[in-house]
Structures are given as C-alpha cells and as structure tokens.
Amino acid sequence: MDYALAVDGAPETIPGGTGVLLLHPSTGETDRIDTDFLKTDTDHFLVISTRTTAREVKQKLEYYDVDETRAEILDTLSVERGYSRRTGESVHYVGAPDDLDGIIEKAEEFLDSHDGKLRITLDSITELAYYAGEEPAQEAVERLLGLLDDHDAVGLFHLSKEVHPQKVLESYREQFAGVIDLNEDGETTVEF
C-alpha cells in the first residue's frame, strides 16, 4: 500500500513500512510538517508524544485542522509530572518517557486494532534519548520501524540535529528510508 507524502521535494508517495526521519533545529517549527503528514491520506494515526502533553497535542491538531476523530495520542509525560489525566478511547498514557517497552506495546496495540492507512509520529527521539539513553532510544526506534513494516504503516520521527553528536545523527539517518532536513528558515531538504 502506498501513502501520499505532502512534503515539498519528497516523492509523491511512499510505500507502507517506511519510516521518515525529520531532522530539525531545536527551535524549528515542526508542527506544520507533522500535521501535514498526519492529515494526508490517513485513516487512523497515533501521536507518541515525549515532548508535550496530550492536551497540547490536541491543541496542535485543532489549530492545524487535523481530523481528531482519526487520532490516538500516547502521552508519556503527564503521569511522571503529576498532571491530571483523562484516559479515554483516544488518549493513552505510560508512566514516563523512558518506559520504552510501554511505548512499543501501545504502538503495537494501536496498529493491531486499526485497519486502513495507518500513520505514527514520534515527537521526539531526542526526548526519548534524554530520558532513556541514546542506545535504548535507538533500539526503540528500530522496534517501532519494525512494527511499521509488519503493519504496512508509515511513520515520522522527530530528531533535533543540534542536540546529538554528528556520529549519532548519522546512525539514526541509516535507520530510515527517507530524511526531511528542516532548516532555521523553515525550508526543507529531502533525501529518499
């Protein structure tokens, strides 16, 4: 199954099982790319958020006019920070951003329980690495990419290019079929 990809300079479609790495500056405006990815050619999507709470993710989806009825959100921050949380059909929680097994399990549950064109976005790998360590984060990304492949889904994974050493950035690049490199001016360079 092919998926439309609404990114300038990228192929018009990508095959199911494809993971795309979004490299961005720490202050880069990634929301537009992320929400365009989620609302294009999609039946259901999962936002794995290690950077913001479910409430903030919902605000972003609403602001960018993304169909929230197709959304599920995995909030990894609220439990650890003691924020109030409302578990519902579309919002799920794990105890902390370093609960990598819990994150993988929730992603697999999402993929197993939905049909059609499925997308996952992970915002962000950088936060995963901050909480869990670089090597465990890379292994978690590899496991998530395996799930995309198994379920003919696609994913967009955020990574701040200013935080990680070049060697680490390259090791992440090697894991992905495509890379979108966002610069400070909001322009993108795409490699597939």
PDB file of C-alpha atoms in Angstrom:
ATOM      1  CA  MET A   1       0.000   0.000   0.000  1.00  0.00           C
ATOM      2  CA  ASP A   2       1.321   3.453  -0.900  1.00  0.00           C
ATOM      3  CA  TYR A   3       0.831   6.600   1.172  1.00  0.00           C
ATOM      4  CA  ALA A   4       0.761  10.182  -0.098  1.00  0.00           C
ATOM      5  CA  LEU A   5       3.524  12.340   1.347  1.00  0.00           C
ATOM      6  CA  ALA A   6       2.733  16.065   1.430  1.00  0.00           C
ATOM      7  CA  VAL A   7       6.298  17.396   1.668  1.00  0.00           C
ATOM      8  CA  ASP A   8       7.946  19.646  -0.921  1.00  0.00           C
ATOM      9  CA  GLY A   9      10.782  17.874  -2.701  1.00  0.00           C
ATOM     10  CA  ALA A  10       9.770  14.415  -1.457  1.00  0.00           C
ATOM     11  CA  PRO A  11       8.316  11.613  -3.558  1.00  0.00           C
ATOM     12  CA  GLU A  12       4.553  11.952  -4.019  1.00  0.00           C
ATOM     13  CA  THR A  13       4.051   8.598  -2.317  1.00  0.00           C
ATOM     14  CA  ILE A  14       5.980   6.274  -0.044  1.00  0.00           C
ATOM     15  CA  PRO A  15       5.336   2.557   0.445  1.00  0.00           C
ATOM     16  CA  GLY A  16       3.866   1.113   3.632  1.00  0.00           C
ATOM     17  CA  GLY A  17       6.573   0.162   6.103  1.00  0.00           C
ATOM     18  CA  THR A  18       8.506   3.401   5.501  1.00  0.00           C
ATOM     19  CA  GLY A  19       9.949   5.428   8.339  1.00  0.00           C
ATOM     20  CA  VAL A  20      10.830   9.076   7.706  1.00  0.00           C
ATOM     21  CA  LEU A  21      13.270  10.996   9.898  1.00  0.00           C
ATOM     22  CA  LEU A  22      12.523  14.694  10.469  1.00  0.00           C
ATOM     23  CA  LEU A  23      15.782  16.434  11.376  1.00  0.00           C
ATOM     24  CA  HIS A  24      15.172  19.903  12.771  1.00  0.00           C
ATOM     25  CA  PRO A  25      16.834  22.721  14.697  1.00  0.00           C
ATOM     26  CA  SER A  26      15.930  22.863  18.397  1.00  0.00           C
ATOM     27  CA  THR A  27      13.714  25.863  17.791  1.00  0.00           C
ATOM     28  CA  GLY A  28      12.447  24.603  14.420  1.00  0.00           C
ATOM     29  CA  GLU A  29       8.765  24.834  13.556  1.00  0.00           C
ATOM     30  CA  THR A  30       7.959  21.159  13.012  1.00  0.00           C
ATOM     31  CA  ASP A  31       4.199  21.328  13.625  1.00  0.00           C
ATOM     32  CA  ARG A  32       3.316  22.135  10.001  1.00  0.00           C
ATOM     33  CA  ILE A  33       5.284  19.173   8.621  1.00  0.00           C
ATOM     34  CA  ASP A  34       3.987  16.878  11.339  1.00  0.00           C
ATOM     35  CA  THR A  35       0.335  17.784  10.889  1.00  0.00           C
ATOM     36  CA  ASP A  36       0.534  17.680   7.069  1.00  0.00           C
ATOM     37  CA  PHE A  37       1.989  14.181   7.431  1.00  0.00           C
ATOM     38  CA  LEU A  38      -0.857  13.094   9.732  1.00  0.00           C
ATOM     39  CA  LYS A  39      -3.812  14.541   7.849  1.00  0.00           C
ATOM     40  CA  THR A  40      -2.864  13.375   4.345  1.00  0.00           C
ATOM     41  CA  ASP A  41      -4.130  10.016   3.040  1.00  0.00           C
ATOM     42  CA  THR A  42      -4.733   8.604   6.535  1.00  0.00           C
ATOM     43  CA  ASP A  43      -7.473   6.506   8.150  1.00  0.00           C
ATOM     44  CA  HIS A  44      -6.027   6.493  11.685  1.00  0.00           C
ATOM     45  CA  PHE A  45      -2.907   7.881  13.325  1.00  0.00           C
ATOM     46  CA  LEU A  46      -1.041   7.682  16.621  1.00  0.00           C
ATOM     47  CA  VAL A  47       0.933  10.592  18.074  1.00  0.00           C
ATOM     48  CA  ILE A  48       3.593   9.373  20.501  1.00  0.00           C
ATOM     49  CA  SER A  49       4.484  12.478  22.469  1.00  0.00           C
ATOM     50  CA  THR A  50       7.589  12.546  24.633  1.00  0.00           C
ATOM     51  CA  ARG A  51       7.817  16.336  24.456  1.00  0.00           C
ATOM     52  CA  THR A  52       4.298  17.655  25.150  1.00  0.00           C
ATOM     53  CA  THR A  53       1.166  16.506  26.975  1.00  0.00           C
ATOM     54  CA  ALA A  54      -1.945  15.059  25.334  1.00  0.00           C
ATOM     55  CA  ARG A  55      -3.747  18.364  25.893  1.00  0.00           C
ATOM     56  CA  GLU A  56      -1.026  20.224  23.967  1.00  0.00           C
ATOM     57  CA  VAL A  57      -1.113  17.644  21.160  1.00  0.00           C
ATOM     58  CA  LYS A  58      -4.900  18.086  20.874  1.00  0.00           C
ATOM     59  CA  GLN A  59      -4.455  21.865  20.673  1.00  0.00           C
ATOM     60  CA  LYS A  60      -1.911  21.437  17.870  1.00  0.00           C
ATOM     61  CA  LEU A  61      -4.227  19.101  15.920  1.00  0.00           C
ATOM     62  CA  GLU A  62      -7.115  21.520  16.314  1.00  0.00           C
ATOM     63  CA  TYR A  63      -5.013  24.542  15.299  1.00  0.00           C
ATOM     64  CA  TYR A  64      -3.808  22.806  12.115  1.00  0.00           C
ATOM     65  CA  ASP A  65      -7.283  21.467  11.304  1.00  0.00           C
ATOM     66  CA  VAL A  66      -6.405  17.764  11.615  1.00  0.00           C
ATOM     67  CA  ASP A  67      -9.375  15.375  11.941  1.00  0.00           C
ATOM     68  CA  GLU A  68      -9.183  14.405  15.622  1.00  0.00           C
ATOM     69  CA  THR A  69     -11.629  11.518  15.155  1.00  0.00           C
ATOM     70  CA  ARG A  70      -8.762   9.672  13.441  1.00  0.00           C
ATOM     71  CA  ALA A  71      -6.300  10.445  16.235  1.00  0.00           C
ATOM     72  CA  GLU A  72      -4.943   8.485  19.140  1.00  0.00           C
ATOM     73  CA  ILE A  73      -2.404  10.091  21.457  1.00  0.00           C
ATOM     74  CA  LEU A  74       0.162   8.417  23.662  1.00  0.00           C
ATOM     75  CA  ASP A  75       1.184  10.878  26.383  1.00  0.00           C
ATOM     76  CA  THR A  76       4.455   9.877  28.085  1.00  0.00           C
ATOM     77  CA  LEU A  77       4.812  12.992  30.268  1.00  0.00           C
ATOM     78  CA  SER A  78       1.671  13.617  32.322  1.00  0.00           C
ATOM     79  CA  VAL A  79       1.959  10.662  34.716  1.00  0.00           C
ATOM     80  CA  GLU A  80       5.566  11.404  35.667  1.00  0.00           C
ATOM     81  CA  ARG A  81       4.896  15.116  36.097  1.00  0.00           C
ATOM     82  CA  GLY A  82       1.774  14.528  38.183  1.00  0.00           C
ATOM     83  CA  TYR A  83      -0.613  16.292  35.784  1.00  0.00           C
ATOM     84  CA  SER A  84      -4.257  15.324  35.806  1.00  0.00           C
ATOM     85  CA  ARG A  85      -5.079  12.941  33.030  1.00  0.00           C
ATOM     86  CA  ARG A  86      -8.239  11.634  31.453  1.00  0.00           C
ATOM     87  CA  THR A  87      -7.837   8.264  29.848  1.00  0.00           C
ATOM     88  CA  GLY A  88     -10.310   7.859  27.049  1.00  0.00           C
ATOM     89  CA  GLU A  89     -10.665   5.883  23.885  1.00  0.00           C
ATOM     90  CA  SER A  90      -8.235   8.170  22.095  1.00  0.00           C
ATOM     91  CA  VAL A  91      -5.739   9.126  24.828  1.00  0.00           C
ATOM     92  CA  HIS A  92      -3.326   6.671  26.436  1.00  0.00           C
ATOM     93  CA  TYR A  93      -0.548   7.064  28.976  1.00  0.00           C
ATOM     94  CA  VAL A  94       2.679   5.390  30.001  1.00  0.00           C
ATOM     95  CA  GLY A  95       4.429   6.164  33.279  1.00  0.00           C
ATOM     96  CA  ALA A  96       7.382   8.094  31.852  1.00  0.00           C
ATOM     97  CA  PRO A  97       9.233   8.852  28.599  1.00  0.00           C
ATOM     98  CA  ASP A  98      11.810   6.166  29.445  1.00  0.00           C
ATOM     99  CA  ASP A  99       9.138   3.405  29.539  1.00  0.00           C
ATOM    100  CA  LEU A 100      10.236   2.192  26.123  1.00  0.00           C
ATOM    101  CA  ASP A 101       8.548  -1.208  26.409  1.00  0.00           C
ATOM    102  CA  GLY A 102       5.287   0.527  27.326  1.00  0.00           C
ATOM    103  CA  ILE A 103       5.599   2.875  24.341  1.00  0.00           C
ATOM    104  CA  ILE A 104       6.276  -0.022  21.950  1.00  0.00           C
ATOM    105  CA  GLU A 105       3.384  -2.007  23.429  1.00  0.00           C
ATOM    106  CA  LYS A 106       0.920   0.895  22.983  1.00  0.00           C
ATOM    107  CA  ALA A 107       2.113   1.460  19.404  1.00  0.00           C
ATOM    108  CA  GLU A 108       1.615  -2.230  18.626  1.00  0.00           C
ATOM    109  CA  GLU A 109      -1.871  -2.174  20.194  1.00  0.00           C
ATOM    110  CA  PHE A 110      -2.773   0.799  18.002  1.00  0.00           C
ATOM    111  CA  LEU A 111      -1.522  -0.916  14.840  1.00  0.00           C
ATOM    112  CA  ASP A 112      -3.217  -4.227  15.714  1.00  0.00           C
ATOM    113  CA  SER A 113      -6.578  -2.621  16.461  1.00  0.00           C
ATOM    114  CA  HIS A 114      -6.979  -0.437  13.344  1.00  0.00           C
ATOM    115  CA  ASP A 115      -7.362  -1.120   9.638  1.00  0.00           C
ATOM    116  CA  GLY A 116      -6.619   1.005   6.612  1.00  0.00           C
ATOM    117  CA  LYS A 117      -3.876   3.552   6.174  1.00  0.00           C
ATOM    118  CA  LEU A 118      -2.097   3.995   9.496  1.00  0.00           C
ATOM    119  CA  ARG A 119       0.488   6.579  10.480  1.00  0.00           C
ATOM    120  CA  ILE A 120       2.585   7.098  13.594  1.00  0.00           C
ATOM    121  CA  THR A 121       4.530  10.163  14.578  1.00  0.00           C
ATOM    122  CA  LEU A 122       7.103  10.199  17.377  1.00  0.00           C
ATOM    123  CA  ASP A 123       7.835  13.650  18.766  1.00  0.00           C
ATOM    124  CA  SER A 124      10.628  13.201  19.628  1.00  0.00           C
ATOM    125  CA  ILE A 125      13.531  10.758  19.548  1.00  0.00           C
ATOM    126  CA  THR A 126      15.639  13.446  21.231  1.00  0.00           C
ATOM    127  CA  GLU A 127      13.434  13.363  24.336  1.00  0.00           C
ATOM    128  CA  LEU A 128      13.467   9.555  24.340  1.00  0.00           C
ATOM    129  CA  ALA A 129      17.254   9.617  24.332  1.00  0.00           C
ATOM    130  CA  TYR A 130      17.315  12.268  27.058  1.00  0.00           C
ATOM    131  CA  TYR A 131      15.200  10.132  29.406  1.00  0.00           C
ATOM    132  CA  ALA A 132      16.200   6.586  28.425  1.00  0.00           C
ATOM    133  CA  GLY A 133      19.711   6.988  26.980  1.00  0.00           C
ATOM    134  CA  GLU A 134      20.941   7.033  23.390  1.00  0.00           C
ATOM    135  CA  GLU A 135      21.348   3.286  22.849  1.00  0.00           C
ATOM    136  CA  PRO A 136      17.954   2.264  24.311  1.00  0.00           C
ATOM    137  CA  ALA A 137      16.308   5.057  22.279  1.00  0.00           C
ATOM    138  CA  GLN A 138      17.910   3.767  19.059  1.00  0.00           C
ATOM    139  CA  GLU A 139      16.706   0.247  19.850  1.00  0.00           C
ATOM    140  CA  ALA A 140      13.179   1.560  20.500  1.00  0.00           C
ATOM    141  CA  VAL A 141      13.207   3.372  17.143  1.00  0.00           C
ATOM    142  CA  GLU A 142      14.330   0.161  15.454  1.00  0.00           C
ATOM    143  CA  ARG A 143      11.471  -1.731  17.098  1.00  0.00           C
ATOM    144  CA  LEU A 144       8.954   0.912  16.024  1.00  0.00           C
ATOM    145  CA  LEU A 145      10.269   0.784  12.449  1.00  0.00           C
ATOM    146  CA  GLY A 146       9.807  -2.996  12.564  1.00  0.00           C
ATOM    147  CA  LEU A 147       6.187  -2.523  13.632  1.00  0.00           C
ATOM    148  CA  LEU A 148       5.584  -0.120  10.730  1.00  0.00           C
ATOM    149  CA  ASP A 149       6.948  -2.737   8.364  1.00  0.00           C
ATOM    150  CA  ASP A 150       4.858  -5.536   9.899  1.00  0.00           C
ATOM    151  CA  HIS A 151       1.641  -3.496   9.645  1.00  0.00           C
ATOM    152  CA  ASP A 152       2.214  -1.728   6.289  1.00  0.00           C
ATOM    153  CA  ALA A 153       2.089   1.625   8.129  1.00  0.00           C
ATOM    154  CA  VAL A 154       4.301   4.717   7.871  1.00  0.00           C
ATOM    155  CA  GLY A 155       5.934   6.908  10.486  1.00  0.00           C
ATOM    156  CA  LEU A 156       7.536  10.311  11.018  1.00  0.00           C
ATOM    157  CA  PHE A 157      10.207  10.544  13.730  1.00  0.00           C
ATOM    158  CA  HIS A 158      11.439  13.933  15.025  1.00  0.00           C
ATOM    159  CA  LEU A 159      15.125  14.393  15.922  1.00  0.00           C
ATOM    160  CA  SER A 160      16.813  17.643  16.962  1.00  0.00           C
ATOM    161  CA  LYS A 161      20.041  17.949  14.969  1.00  0.00           C
ATOM    162  CA  GLU A 162      21.648  20.384  17.426  1.00  0.00           C
ATOM    163  CA  VAL A 163      21.493  18.097  20.456  1.00  0.00           C
ATOM    164  CA  HIS A 164      23.147  14.916  19.193  1.00  0.00           C
ATOM    165  CA  PRO A 165      26.755  14.437  18.012  1.00  0.00           C
ATOM    166  CA  GLN A 166      27.192  14.017  14.252  1.00  0.00           C
ATOM    167  CA  LYS A 167      28.060  10.329  14.657  1.00  0.00           C
ATOM    168  CA  VAL A 168      24.743   9.726  16.452  1.00  0.00           C
ATOM    169  CA  LEU A 169      22.794  11.704  13.832  1.00  0.00           C
ATOM    170  CA  GLU A 170      24.342   9.542  11.109  1.00  0.00           C
ATOM    171  CA  SER A 171      23.438   6.333  12.937  1.00  0.00           C
ATOM    172  CA  TYR A 172      19.803   7.483  13.067  1.00  0.00           C
ATOM    173  CA  ARG A 173      19.867   8.519   9.393  1.00  0.00           C
ATOM    174  CA  GLU A 174      20.931   4.990   8.477  1.00  0.00           C
ATOM    175  CA  GLN A 175      17.788   3.552  10.087  1.00  0.00           C
ATOM    176  CA  PHE A 176      15.390   5.495   7.852  1.00  0.00           C
ATOM    177  CA  ALA A 177      14.326   5.219   4.215  1.00  0.00           C
ATOM    178  CA  GLY A 178      13.797   8.963   3.999  1.00  0.00           C
ATOM    179  CA  VAL A 179      15.099  12.090   5.719  1.00  0.00           C
ATOM    180  CA  ILE A 180      13.492  15.529   5.814  1.00  0.00           C
ATOM    181  CA  ASP A 181      16.009  18.137   6.965  1.00  0.00           C
ATOM    182  CA  LEU A 182      14.319  21.316   8.202  1.00  0.00           C
ATOM    183  CA  ASN A 183      16.478  24.430   8.483  1.00  0.00           C
ATOM    184  CA  GLU A 184      16.076  27.560  10.633  1.00  0.00           C
ATOM    185  CA  ASP A 185      14.205  29.349   7.821  1.00  0.00           C
ATOM    186  CA  GLY A 186      11.558  26.633   7.578  1.00  0.00           C
ATOM    187  CA  GLU A 187      12.915  25.273   4.286  1.00  0.00           C
ATOM    188  CA  THR A 188      13.364  21.545   3.794  1.00  0.00           C
ATOM    189  CA  THR A 189      15.916  19.346   2.076  1.00  0.00           C
ATOM    190  CA  VAL A 190      14.651  15.859   1.369  1.00  0.00           C
ATOM    191  CA  GLU A 191      16.562  12.623   0.757  1.00  0.00           C
ATOM    192  CA  PHE A 192      14.868   9.360  -0.226  1.00  0.00           C
TER     193      PHE A 192
END
